[in-house]
Short mmCIF file of C-alpha atoms in Angstrom, two decimals:
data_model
loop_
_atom_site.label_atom_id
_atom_site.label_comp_id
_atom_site.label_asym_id
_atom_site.label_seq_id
_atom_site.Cartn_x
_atom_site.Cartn_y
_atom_site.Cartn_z
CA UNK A 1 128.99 81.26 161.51
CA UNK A 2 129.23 82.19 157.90
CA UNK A 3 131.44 85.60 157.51
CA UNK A 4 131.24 85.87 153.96
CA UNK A 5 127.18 85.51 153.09
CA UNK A 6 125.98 86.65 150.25
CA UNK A 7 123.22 88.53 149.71
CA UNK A 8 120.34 86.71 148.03
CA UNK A 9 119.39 88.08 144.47
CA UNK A 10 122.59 90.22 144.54
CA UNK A 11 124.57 90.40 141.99
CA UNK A 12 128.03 92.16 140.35
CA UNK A 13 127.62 95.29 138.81
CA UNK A 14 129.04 95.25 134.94
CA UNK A 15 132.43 96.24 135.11
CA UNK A 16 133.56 100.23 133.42
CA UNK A 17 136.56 102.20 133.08
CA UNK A 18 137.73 101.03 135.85
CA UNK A 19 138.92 97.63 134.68
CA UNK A 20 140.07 99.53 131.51
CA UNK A 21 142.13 102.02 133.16
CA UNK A 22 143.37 98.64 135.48
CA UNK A 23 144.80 97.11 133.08
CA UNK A 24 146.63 100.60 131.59
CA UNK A 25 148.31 101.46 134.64
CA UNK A 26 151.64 99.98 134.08
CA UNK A 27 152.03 100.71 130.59
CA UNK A 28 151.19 105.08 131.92
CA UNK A 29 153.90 105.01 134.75
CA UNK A 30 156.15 103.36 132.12
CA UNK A 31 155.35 106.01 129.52
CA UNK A 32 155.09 109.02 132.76
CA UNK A 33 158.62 107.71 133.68
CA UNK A 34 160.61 107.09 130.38
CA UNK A 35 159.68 110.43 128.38
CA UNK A 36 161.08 112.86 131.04
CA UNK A 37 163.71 110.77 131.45
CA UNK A 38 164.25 110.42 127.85
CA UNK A 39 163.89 114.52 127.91
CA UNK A 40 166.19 114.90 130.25
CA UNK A 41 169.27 112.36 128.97
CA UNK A 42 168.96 114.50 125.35
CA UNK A 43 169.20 118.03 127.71
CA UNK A 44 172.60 116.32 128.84
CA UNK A 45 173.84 114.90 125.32
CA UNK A 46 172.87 118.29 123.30
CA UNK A 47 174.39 120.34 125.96
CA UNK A 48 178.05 121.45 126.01
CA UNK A 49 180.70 119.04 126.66
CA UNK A 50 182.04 121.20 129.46
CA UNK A 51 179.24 123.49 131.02
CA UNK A 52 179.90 127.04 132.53
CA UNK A 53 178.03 127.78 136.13
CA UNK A 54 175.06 128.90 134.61
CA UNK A 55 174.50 126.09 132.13
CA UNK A 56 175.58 123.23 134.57
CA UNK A 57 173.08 124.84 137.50
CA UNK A 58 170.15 124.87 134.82
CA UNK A 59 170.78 121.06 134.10
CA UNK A 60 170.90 120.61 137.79
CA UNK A 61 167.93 122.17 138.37
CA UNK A 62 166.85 120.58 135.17
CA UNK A 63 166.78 116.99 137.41
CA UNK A 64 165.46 118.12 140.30
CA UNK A 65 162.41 119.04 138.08
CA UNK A 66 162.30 115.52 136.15
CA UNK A 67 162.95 113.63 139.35
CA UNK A 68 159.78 115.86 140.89
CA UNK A 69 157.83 115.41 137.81
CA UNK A 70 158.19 111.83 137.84
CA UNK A 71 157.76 111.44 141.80
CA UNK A 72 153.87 113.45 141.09
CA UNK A 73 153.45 111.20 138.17
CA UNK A 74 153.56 108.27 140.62
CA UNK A 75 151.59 108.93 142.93
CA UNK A 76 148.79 109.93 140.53
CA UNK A 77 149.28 106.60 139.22
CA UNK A 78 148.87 105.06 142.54
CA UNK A 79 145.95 107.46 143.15
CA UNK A 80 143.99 106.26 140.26
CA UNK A 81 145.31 102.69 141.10
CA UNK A 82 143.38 103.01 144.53
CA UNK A 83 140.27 104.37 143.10
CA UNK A 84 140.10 101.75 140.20
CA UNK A 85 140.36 98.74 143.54
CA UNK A 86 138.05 100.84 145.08
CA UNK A 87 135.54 101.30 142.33
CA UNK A 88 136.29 97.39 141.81
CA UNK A 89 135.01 96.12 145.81
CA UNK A 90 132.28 98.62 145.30
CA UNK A 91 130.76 96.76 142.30
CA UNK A 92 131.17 93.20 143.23
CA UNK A 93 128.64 91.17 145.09
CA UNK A 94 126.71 92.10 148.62
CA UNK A 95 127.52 90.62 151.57
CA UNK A 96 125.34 90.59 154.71
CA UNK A 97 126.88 93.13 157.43
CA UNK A 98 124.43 93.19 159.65
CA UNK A 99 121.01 91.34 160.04
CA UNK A 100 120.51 94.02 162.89
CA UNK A 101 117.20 96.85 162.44
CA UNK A 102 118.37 99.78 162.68
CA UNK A 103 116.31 102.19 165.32
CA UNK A 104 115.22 105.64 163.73
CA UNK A 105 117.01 108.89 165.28
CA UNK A 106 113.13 111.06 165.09
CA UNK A 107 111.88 107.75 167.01
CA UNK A 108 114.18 106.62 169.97
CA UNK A 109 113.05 104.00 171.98
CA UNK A 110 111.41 104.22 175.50
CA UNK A 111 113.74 101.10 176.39
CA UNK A 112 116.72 98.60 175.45
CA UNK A 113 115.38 95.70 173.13
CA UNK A 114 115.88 92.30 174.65
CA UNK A 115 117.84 89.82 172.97
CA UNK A 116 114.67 87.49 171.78
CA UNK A 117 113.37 90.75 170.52
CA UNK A 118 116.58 91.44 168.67
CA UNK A 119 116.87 87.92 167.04
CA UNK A 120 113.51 87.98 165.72
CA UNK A 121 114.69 90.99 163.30
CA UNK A 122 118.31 88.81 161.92
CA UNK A 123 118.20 87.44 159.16
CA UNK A 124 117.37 83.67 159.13
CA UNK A 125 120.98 82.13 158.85
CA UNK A 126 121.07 79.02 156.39
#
């Protein structure tokens, strides 16, 4: 039995933004990581050699909001990631799933369909 059958006259939809934001992704989460990192090592290099309370618990707090800045920034990266390999299986070519008729809801049948009637409906394997 063939698994993976194709769909006769079926063919791939023309790629979009998709492949164009694909091929992006790892150049935005390097760019989403580096600049708020890049932010946040000239906070610590303009700031005073020895901080009071106040300035070293802004600086703290000052990573904790980078580190949670980059942390979202990831995961929308991986969200778009997941849509783009979505968007991607969508488009490409049919397969058959099943060569089975499907029996309308507003007309249910009076009885079970017997298996020769049920074969005449597949599709003819080849």
């Amino acid at each position: 039995m063939n698994w993976f059958k194709k769909i006769p006259h079926h063919y791939r939809a023309a790629s979009g933004l998709e492949w164009r934001l694909w091929r992006k992704l790892p150049l935005i989460a390097l760019a989403g990581t580096a600049l708020p990192l890049l932010c946040l090592v000239a906070l610590h290099l303009l700031g005073e050699p020895v901080p009071d309370a106040a300035e070293a618990r802004w600086l703290q707090m000052m990573d904790y909001v980078v580190g949670g800045v980059i942390i979202f920034h990831w995961s929308m990266v991986l969200t778009v990631g997941i849509g783009c390999v979505i968007v991607m299986v969508m488009k490409g070519p049919g397969y058959v799933a099943d060569g089975y008729r499907v029996s309308h809801s507003d007309q249910p049948r009076a009885a079970y369909e017997t298996a020769e009637e049920a074969s005449a409906h597949r599709l003819p394997e080849s």
